[in-house]
mmCIF file of C-alpha atoms in Angstrom:
data_model
loop_
_atom_site.group_PDB
_atom_site.id
_atom_site.type_symbol
_atom_site.label_atom_id
_atom_site.label_comp_id
_atom_site.label_asym_id
_atom_site.label_seq_id
_atom_site.Cartn_x
_atom_site.Cartn_y
_atom_site.Cartn_z
ATOM 1 C CA UNK A 1 7.828 -24.804 -8.911
ATOM 2 C CA UNK A 2 11.317 -23.560 -9.858
ATOM 3 C CA UNK A 3 12.654 -20.419 -8.209
ATOM 4 C CA UNK A 4 13.215 -18.842 -11.644
ATOM 5 C CA UNK A 5 10.180 -20.115 -13.529
ATOM 6 C CA UNK A 6 7.502 -18.017 -15.217
ATOM 7 C CA UNK A 7 4.982 -19.169 -12.617
ATOM 8 C CA UNK A 8 6.975 -17.830 -9.680
ATOM 9 C CA UNK A 9 7.376 -14.494 -11.426
ATOM 10 C CA UNK A 10 3.605 -14.383 -11.955
ATOM 11 C CA UNK A 11 3.054 -15.075 -8.264
ATOM 12 C CA UNK A 12 5.721 -12.506 -7.322
ATOM 13 C CA UNK A 13 3.988 -9.763 -9.306
ATOM 14 C CA UNK A 14 0.595 -10.805 -7.926
ATOM 15 C CA UNK A 15 1.814 -10.637 -4.331
ATOM 16 C CA UNK A 16 3.820 -7.449 -4.912
ATOM 17 C CA UNK A 17 0.906 -5.463 -6.365
ATOM 18 C CA UNK A 18 -0.757 -4.425 -3.068
ATOM 19 C CA UNK A 19 2.718 -3.803 -1.638
ATOM 20 C CA UNK A 20 3.919 -1.311 -4.227
ATOM 21 C CA UNK A 21 0.552 0.446 -4.475
ATOM 22 C CA UNK A 22 0.470 0.661 -0.678
ATOM 23 C CA UNK A 23 4.100 1.839 -0.633
ATOM 24 C CA UNK A 24 3.148 4.614 -3.059
ATOM 25 C CA UNK A 25 0.448 5.616 -0.595
ATOM 26 C CA UNK A 26 2.892 5.772 2.282
ATOM 27 C CA UNK A 27 5.351 7.652 0.082
ATOM 28 C CA UNK A 28 2.925 10.483 -0.684
ATOM 29 C CA UNK A 29 2.079 10.787 3.007
ATOM 30 C CA UNK A 30 5.697 11.011 4.104
ATOM 31 C CA UNK A 31 6.667 13.305 1.230
ATOM 32 C CA UNK A 32 4.458 15.935 2.875
ATOM 33 C CA UNK A 33 5.827 15.150 6.324
ATOM 34 C CA UNK A 34 3.084 12.867 7.706
ATOM 35 C CA UNK A 35 3.999 9.372 8.874
ATOM 36 C CA UNK A 36 1.241 6.843 8.233
ATOM 37 C CA UNK A 37 1.560 3.628 10.229
ATOM 38 C CA UNK A 38 -2.195 3.224 9.697
ATOM 39 C CA UNK A 39 -1.529 2.020 6.165
ATOM 40 C CA UNK A 40 -2.425 -1.563 7.055
ATOM 41 C CA UNK A 41 -5.768 -0.531 8.523
ATOM 42 C CA UNK A 42 -6.625 1.644 5.528
ATOM 43 C CA UNK A 43 -5.782 -1.240 3.192
ATOM 44 C CA UNK A 44 -8.060 -3.450 5.291
ATOM 45 C CA UNK A 45 -10.890 -0.910 5.016
ATOM 46 C CA UNK A 46 -10.342 -0.715 1.260
ATOM 47 C CA UNK A 47 -10.447 -4.492 0.913
ATOM 48 C CA UNK A 48 -13.679 -4.705 2.922
ATOM 49 C CA UNK A 49 -15.354 -1.869 1.050
ATOM 50 C CA UNK A 50 -14.411 -3.250 -2.366
ATOM 51 C CA UNK A 51 -15.808 -6.682 -1.528
ATOM 52 C CA UNK A 52 -19.057 -5.436 0.001
ATOM 53 C CA UNK A 53 -19.822 -2.836 -2.670
ATOM 54 C CA UNK A 54 -18.889 -5.295 -5.423
ATOM 55 C CA UNK A 55 -21.200 -7.889 -3.890
ATOM 56 C CA UNK A 56 -24.202 -5.565 -3.702
ATOM 57 C CA UNK A 57 -23.589 -3.735 -7.000
ATOM 58 C CA UNK A 58 -22.311 -6.810 -8.871
ATOM 59 C CA UNK A 59 -19.572 -4.583 -10.294
ATOM 60 C CA UNK A 60 -15.939 -4.971 -9.245
ATOM 61 C CA UNK A 61 -15.093 -1.572 -10.735
ATOM 62 C CA UNK A 62 -17.649 0.186 -8.540
ATOM 63 C CA UNK A 63 -16.217 -1.707 -5.568
ATOM 64 C CA UNK A 64 -12.706 -0.491 -6.383
ATOM 65 C CA UNK A 65 -13.875 3.125 -6.717
ATOM 66 C CA UNK A 66 -15.681 2.832 -3.368
ATOM 67 C CA UNK A 67 -12.488 1.488 -1.765
ATOM 68 C CA UNK A 68 -10.511 4.448 -3.094
ATOM 69 C CA UNK A 69 -13.151 6.815 -1.691
ATOM 70 C CA UNK A 70 -13.069 5.174 1.750
ATOM 71 C CA UNK A 71 -9.273 5.365 1.726
ATOM 72 C CA UNK A 72 -9.471 9.075 0.892
ATOM 73 C CA UNK A 73 -11.956 9.653 3.744
ATOM 74 C CA UNK A 74 -9.656 7.888 6.204
ATOM 75 C CA UNK A 75 -6.835 9.998 4.816
ATOM 76 C CA UNK A 76 -8.866 13.127 5.548
ATOM 77 C CA UNK A 77 -9.350 11.852 9.105
ATOM 78 C CA UNK A 78 -5.629 11.103 9.510
ATOM 79 C CA UNK A 79 -4.655 14.494 8.084
ATOM 80 C CA UNK A 80 -7.130 16.297 10.343
ATOM 81 C CA UNK A 81 -5.745 14.527 13.420
ATOM 82 C CA UNK A 82 -2.070 15.004 12.493
ATOM 83 C CA UNK A 83 -2.138 18.388 10.752
ATOM 84 C CA UNK A 84 -5.307 20.028 12.029
ATOM 85 C CA UNK A 85 -5.183 18.866 15.645
ATOM 86 C CA UNK A 86 -1.366 18.513 15.651
ATOM 87 C CA UNK A 87 -1.490 15.089 17.276
ATOM 88 C CA UNK A 88 1.280 12.494 17.199
ATOM 89 C CA UNK A 89 1.275 10.762 13.799
ATOM 90 C CA UNK A 90 2.012 7.286 15.118
ATOM 91 C CA UNK A 91 -0.803 7.424 17.665
ATOM 92 C CA UNK A 92 -3.247 8.403 14.922
ATOM 93 C CA UNK A 93 -2.055 5.583 12.666
ATOM 94 C CA UNK A 94 -2.338 2.976 15.414
ATOM 95 C CA UNK A 95 -5.846 4.211 16.234
ATOM 96 C CA UNK A 96 -6.859 3.826 12.563
ATOM 97 C CA UNK A 97 -5.514 0.251 12.540
ATOM 98 C CA UNK A 98 -7.530 -0.640 15.631
ATOM 99 C CA UNK A 99 -10.638 1.146 14.332
ATOM 100 C CA UNK A 100 -10.686 -0.604 10.947
ATOM 101 C CA UNK A 101 -9.817 -4.029 12.321
ATOM 102 C CA UNK A 102 -12.727 -4.023 14.764
ATOM 103 C CA UNK A 103 -15.165 -2.186 12.483
ATOM 104 C CA UNK A 104 -14.734 -4.578 9.548
ATOM 105 C CA UNK A 105 -15.465 -7.565 11.798
ATOM 106 C CA UNK A 106 -18.550 -5.838 13.219
ATOM 107 C CA UNK A 107 -19.818 -4.951 9.741
ATOM 108 C CA UNK A 108 -19.193 -8.466 8.450
ATOM 109 C CA UNK A 109 -21.458 -9.775 11.173
ATOM 110 C CA UNK A 110 -24.011 -7.015 10.534
ATOM 111 C CA UNK A 111 -24.190 -7.462 6.752
ATOM 112 C CA UNK A 112 -23.638 -11.192 6.327
ATOM 113 C CA UNK A 113 -24.052 -12.799 9.753
ATOM 114 C CA UNK A 114 -20.495 -14.095 9.532
ATOM 115 C CA UNK A 115 -17.466 -12.665 11.337
ATOM 116 C CA UNK A 116 -15.012 -14.635 9.215
ATOM 117 C CA UNK A 117 -15.614 -13.702 5.591
ATOM 118 C CA UNK A 118 -17.986 -12.169 3.077
ATOM 119 C CA UNK A 119 -19.821 -14.056 0.313
ATOM 120 C CA UNK A 120 -18.117 -14.333 -3.078
ATOM 121 C CA UNK A 121 -18.166 -11.132 -5.092
ATOM 122 C CA UNK A 122 -17.258 -10.100 -8.672
ATOM 123 C CA UNK A 123 -13.554 -9.975 -9.414
ATOM 124 C CA UNK A 124 -11.445 -7.599 -11.514
ATOM 125 C CA UNK A 125 -10.381 -9.316 -14.745
ATOM 126 C CA UNK A 126 -6.968 -10.046 -16.257
ATOM 127 C CA UNK A 127 -5.406 -8.974 -19.540
ATOM 128 C CA UNK A 128 -6.185 -12.317 -21.212
ATOM 129 C CA UNK A 129 -4.564 -15.193 -23.066
ATOM 130 C CA UNK A 130 -4.102 -13.208 -26.276
ATOM 131 C CA UNK A 131 -0.829 -11.796 -24.910
ATOM 132 C CA UNK A 132 0.731 -15.213 -24.328
ATOM 133 C CA UNK A 133 2.462 -15.119 -27.734
ATOM 134 C CA UNK A 134 4.600 -12.104 -26.791
ATOM 135 C CA UNK A 135 8.221 -13.285 -26.333
ATOM 136 C CA UNK A 136 9.481 -13.448 -22.740
ATOM 137 C CA UNK A 137 6.761 -11.209 -21.258
ATOM 138 C CA UNK A 138 3.786 -13.141 -22.648
ATOM 139 C CA UNK A 139 3.360 -15.639 -19.789
ATOM 140 C CA UNK A 140 3.657 -12.803 -17.289
ATOM 141 C CA UNK A 141 1.177 -10.507 -19.027
ATOM 142 C CA UNK A 142 -1.569 -13.016 -19.819
ATOM 143 C CA UNK A 143 -2.619 -13.417 -16.190
ATOM 144 C CA UNK A 144 -1.901 -9.846 -15.107
ATOM 145 C CA UNK A 145 -4.772 -8.146 -13.301
ATOM 146 C CA UNK A 146 -6.013 -4.823 -14.607
ATOM 147 C CA UNK A 147 -5.278 -3.426 -11.140
ATOM 148 C CA UNK A 148 -1.655 -4.567 -11.415
ATOM 149 C CA UNK A 149 -1.364 -2.766 -14.733
ATOM 150 C CA UNK A 150 -2.985 0.317 -13.207
ATOM 151 C CA UNK A 151 -0.531 0.128 -10.299
ATOM 152 C CA UNK A 152 2.475 0.016 -12.645
ATOM 153 C CA UNK A 153 1.108 3.046 -14.502
ATOM 154 C CA UNK A 154 0.661 4.837 -11.180
ATOM 155 C CA UNK A 155 4.328 4.229 -10.324
ATOM 156 C CA UNK A 156 5.365 5.981 -13.552
ATOM 157 C CA UNK A 157 2.896 8.817 -13.017
ATOM 158 C CA UNK A 158 4.035 9.276 -9.402
ATOM 159 C CA UNK A 159 7.667 9.526 -10.520
ATOM 160 C CA UNK A 160 6.804 12.120 -13.175
ATOM 161 C CA UNK A 161 4.704 14.159 -10.759
ATOM 162 C CA UNK A 162 7.239 14.122 -7.931
ATOM 163 C CA UNK A 163 10.355 14.875 -9.979
ATOM 164 C CA UNK A 164 9.165 16.686 -13.101
ATOM 165 C CA UNK A 165 6.354 19.025 -12.004
ATOM 166 C CA UNK A 166 6.048 22.110 -9.814
ATOM 167 C CA UNK A 167 3.463 20.326 -7.683
ATOM 168 C CA UNK A 168 5.917 17.503 -7.001
ATOM 169 C CA UNK A 169 8.666 19.962 -6.095
ATOM 170 C CA UNK A 170 6.352 21.643 -3.615
ATOM 171 C CA UNK A 171 5.280 18.304 -2.128
ATOM 172 C CA UNK A 172 8.898 17.350 -1.538
ATOM 173 C CA UNK A 173 9.713 20.785 -0.156
ATOM 174 C CA UNK A 174 6.874 20.553 2.372
ATOM 175 C CA UNK A 175 8.204 17.233 3.636
ATOM 176 C CA UNK A 176 11.757 18.522 3.926
ATOM 177 C CA UNK A 177 11.180 21.963 5.425
ATOM 178 C CA UNK A 178 7.597 23.252 5.578
ATOM 179 C CA UNK A 179 8.674 26.542 7.117
ATOM 180 C CA UNK A 180 10.978 27.328 4.198
ATOM 181 C CA UNK A 181 8.197 26.302 1.804
ATOM 182 C CA UNK A 182 5.778 28.561 3.665
ATOM 183 C CA UNK A 183 8.179 31.489 3.375
ATOM 184 C CA UNK A 184 8.082 31.035 -0.420
ATOM 185 C CA UNK A 185 4.299 31.235 -0.498
ATOM 186 C CA UNK A 186 3.510 27.501 -0.633
ATOM 187 C CA UNK A 187 0.165 26.696 1.074
ATOM 188 C CA UNK A 188 1.748 24.063 3.294
ATOM 189 C CA UNK A 189 -1.386 22.857 5.080
ATOM 190 C CA UNK A 190 -3.236 22.316 1.799
ATOM 191 C CA UNK A 191 -0.345 20.293 0.404
ATOM 192 C CA UNK A 192 -0.149 18.221 3.588
ATOM 193 C CA UNK A 193 -3.860 17.455 3.436
ATOM 194 C CA UNK A 194 -3.661 16.712 -0.286
ATOM 195 C CA UNK A 195 -0.649 14.410 0.041
ATOM 196 C CA UNK A 196 -2.182 12.407 2.896
ATOM 197 C CA UNK A 197 -5.587 12.083 1.230
ATOM 198 C CA UNK A 198 -3.971 10.955 -2.040
ATOM 199 C CA UNK A 199 -1.694 8.511 -0.225
ATOM 200 C CA UNK A 200 -4.544 6.962 1.725
ATOM 201 C CA UNK A 201 -6.689 6.708 -1.417
ATOM 202 C CA UNK A 202 -3.866 4.660 -2.948
ATOM 203 C CA UNK A 203 -3.816 2.499 0.198
ATOM 204 C CA UNK A 204 -7.540 1.893 -0.304
ATOM 205 C CA UNK A 205 -6.794 0.824 -3.890
ATOM 206 C CA UNK A 206 -4.105 -1.548 -2.617
ATOM 207 C CA UNK A 207 -6.620 -3.100 -0.245
ATOM 208 C CA UNK A 208 -9.181 -3.445 -3.033
ATOM 209 C CA UNK A 209 -6.699 -5.570 -4.973
ATOM 210 C CA UNK A 210 -6.639 -8.098 -2.134
ATOM 211 C CA UNK A 211 -10.390 -8.713 -2.134
ATOM 212 C CA UNK A 212 -11.427 -8.216 -5.772
ATOM 213 C CA UNK A 213 -8.122 -8.537 -7.626
ATOM 214 C CA UNK A 214 -6.238 -11.369 -5.961
ATOM 215 C CA UNK A 215 -9.347 -13.076 -4.556
ATOM 216 C CA UNK A 216 -13.099 -12.586 -4.882
ATOM 217 C CA UNK A 217 -13.931 -12.452 -1.182
ATOM 218 C CA UNK A 218 -13.060 -10.497 1.957
ATOM 219 C CA UNK A 219 -11.735 -12.392 4.965
ATOM 220 C CA UNK A 220 -11.170 -11.227 8.517
ATOM 221 C CA UNK A 221 -7.894 -9.244 8.831
ATOM 222 C CA UNK A 222 -6.938 -10.280 5.303
ATOM 223 C CA UNK A 223 -4.128 -7.724 4.976
ATOM 224 C CA UNK A 224 -2.074 -9.863 7.412
ATOM 225 C CA UNK A 225 0.463 -7.089 7.969
ATOM 226 C CA UNK A 226 0.929 -6.209 4.295
ATOM 227 C CA UNK A 227 0.565 -2.529 5.130
ATOM 228 C CA UNK A 228 3.641 -2.715 7.339
ATOM 229 C CA UNK A 229 5.564 -4.598 4.653
ATOM 230 C CA UNK A 230 4.532 -1.828 2.223
ATOM 231 C CA UNK A 231 6.021 0.723 4.632
ATOM 232 C CA UNK A 232 9.215 -1.336 4.753
ATOM 233 C CA UNK A 233 9.265 -1.396 0.934
ATOM 234 C CA UNK A 234 8.909 2.390 0.909
ATOM 235 C CA UNK A 235 11.908 2.750 3.233
ATOM 236 C CA UNK A 236 13.923 0.119 1.354
ATOM 237 C CA UNK A 237 13.089 1.982 -1.855
ATOM 238 C CA UNK A 238 14.385 5.263 -0.391
ATOM 239 C CA UNK A 239 11.016 7.027 -0.598
ATOM 240 C CA UNK A 240 10.970 6.879 -4.422
ATOM 241 C CA UNK A 241 8.291 5.326 -6.667
ATOM 242 C CA UNK A 242 10.591 3.047 -8.659
ATOM 243 C CA UNK A 243 12.610 2.130 -5.586
ATOM 244 C CA UNK A 244 9.404 1.171 -3.784
ATOM 245 C CA UNK A 245 8.373 -0.941 -6.781
ATOM 246 C CA UNK A 246 11.667 -2.846 -6.822
ATOM 247 C CA UNK A 247 11.585 -3.346 -3.052
ATOM 248 C CA UNK A 248 7.997 -4.630 -3.285
ATOM 249 C CA UNK A 249 9.028 -7.089 -5.988
ATOM 250 C CA UNK A 250 11.782 -8.308 -3.661
ATOM 251 C CA UNK A 251 9.305 -8.858 -0.821
ATOM 252 C CA UNK A 252 6.867 -10.420 -3.283
ATOM 253 C CA UNK A 253 9.543 -12.865 -4.385
ATOM 254 C CA UNK A 254 10.295 -13.739 -0.754
ATOM 255 C CA UNK A 255 6.597 -14.411 -0.122
ATOM 256 C CA UNK A 256 6.343 -16.475 -3.307
ATOM 257 C CA UNK A 257 9.376 -18.421 -2.113
ATOM 258 C CA UNK A 258 7.575 -18.924 1.201
ATOM 259 C CA UNK A 259 4.641 -20.498 -0.663
ATOM 260 C CA UNK A 260 7.059 -22.820 -2.460
ATOM 261 C CA UNK A 261 8.691 -23.750 0.846
ATOM 262 C CA UNK A 262 5.468 -24.958 2.447
ATOM 263 C CA UNK A 263 6.161 -28.464 1.202
ATOM 264 C CA UNK A 264 9.437 -28.637 3.115
ATOM 265 C CA UNK A 265 9.723 -30.730 6.257
ATOM 266 C CA UNK A 266 9.973 -27.741 8.586
ATOM 267 C CA UNK A 267 7.474 -26.250 11.076
ATOM 268 C CA UNK A 268 4.725 -24.342 9.254
ATOM 269 C CA UNK A 269 5.073 -21.408 11.660
ATOM 270 C CA UNK A 270 8.700 -20.936 10.625
ATOM 271 C CA UNK A 271 7.763 -20.894 6.943
ATOM 272 C CA UNK A 272 4.970 -18.375 7.551
ATOM 273 C CA UNK A 273 7.403 -16.104 9.382
ATOM 274 C CA UNK A 274 9.820 -15.874 6.420
ATOM 275 C CA UNK A 275 8.402 -12.632 4.881
ATOM 276 C CA UNK A 276 8.365 -10.859 8.237
ATOM 277 C CA UNK A 277 11.901 -11.994 9.076
ATOM 278 C CA UNK A 278 13.007 -10.694 5.684
ATOM 279 C CA UNK A 279 11.312 -7.376 6.443
ATOM 280 C CA UNK A 280 13.111 -7.064 9.791
ATOM 281 C CA UNK A 281 16.482 -7.929 8.258
ATOM 282 C CA UNK A 282 16.049 -5.434 5.433
ATOM 283 C CA UNK A 283 15.040 -2.660 7.822
ATOM 284 C CA UNK A 284 17.912 -3.473 10.177
ATOM 285 C CA UNK A 285 20.509 -3.112 7.405
ATOM 286 C CA UNK A 286 18.905 -0.359 5.351
ATOM 287 C CA UNK A 287 17.469 1.958 8.008
ATOM 288 C CA UNK A 288 20.915 3.013 9.225
ATOM 289 C CA UNK A 289 21.685 4.641 5.878
ATOM 290 C CA UNK A 290 18.143 5.455 4.720
ATOM 291 C CA UNK A 291 17.131 9.078 5.002
ATOM 292 C CA UNK A 292 13.530 10.017 4.570
ATOM 293 C CA UNK A 293 11.947 13.474 4.345
ATOM 294 C CA UNK A 294 13.471 15.571 7.125
ATOM 295 C CA UNK A 295 10.168 16.762 8.592
ATOM 296 C CA UNK A 296 8.337 13.412 8.435
ATOM 297 C CA UNK A 297 6.625 12.654 11.727
ATOM 298 C CA UNK A 298 7.108 16.133 13.156
ATOM 299 C CA UNK A 299 4.326 18.505 14.140
ATOM 300 C CA UNK A 300 3.920 21.489 11.839
ATOM 301 C CA UNK A 301 3.172 24.675 13.785
ATOM 302 C CA UNK A 302 2.208 27.183 11.127
ATOM 303 C CA UNK A 303 1.494 29.936 13.639
ATOM 304 C CA UNK A 304 4.959 29.761 15.174
ATOM 305 C CA UNK A 305 6.705 31.216 12.131
#
């Protein structure tokens, strides 16, 4: 497989899809001032829910909608802990990761008598071979999942909402200075809850892609750290929708390159570590100049002002 062939670009887009949808989720959380390191766990819960609901309903679409709902519910929990109870954001995110990792294994055993993976379930379809005749983009589009297309549309919608609507202006204001936003009559707490719930719903959608978009089965801990790579893509993309998309495509290309490198005569563990090494290098060089929302990760004390 050539490094610049149509096939590697197909694989890049396939791998990047859960990353840029997950990065969008993290972006909406941080734009309202809430850090969400539980993104990986919420993606895992979304992947599990999509697979199980798809299996029992025999409808991948219903599975995806259920995954989005579970993500939103976990977002409500995260927002309640961080905004309502004013607890440290990182502690809440780590707790969600631990909760979903253990719970999905327990439920796998409960539902299917297998701690490793679920049975095969229906899978979201692709655009189809009819697009193959389109110049240049045809080979890329013909195998594109409907969820990938939906994710690309969501990137455009997120950009329009954040930078061309009053709601987006208020979201960004809350993440920069909630006290100034409050002084202008913005219901800060409602926007914080809304941003986190929306962001976590997107994380659930990203997880659903793994189990019913990329594959047709759920496996134990199948996110394999993709939630953290999505957070890195969000930072690399400077907390913007299109920047997060481009950063996710970069990480997707690195992971596709990793797949191509598995035939090399090098230790398999070194090859498997390539995406995570790339993530660390990117964060090391970018984080010094990257500036996120000023109030991200800080406790909002509405009663103090």
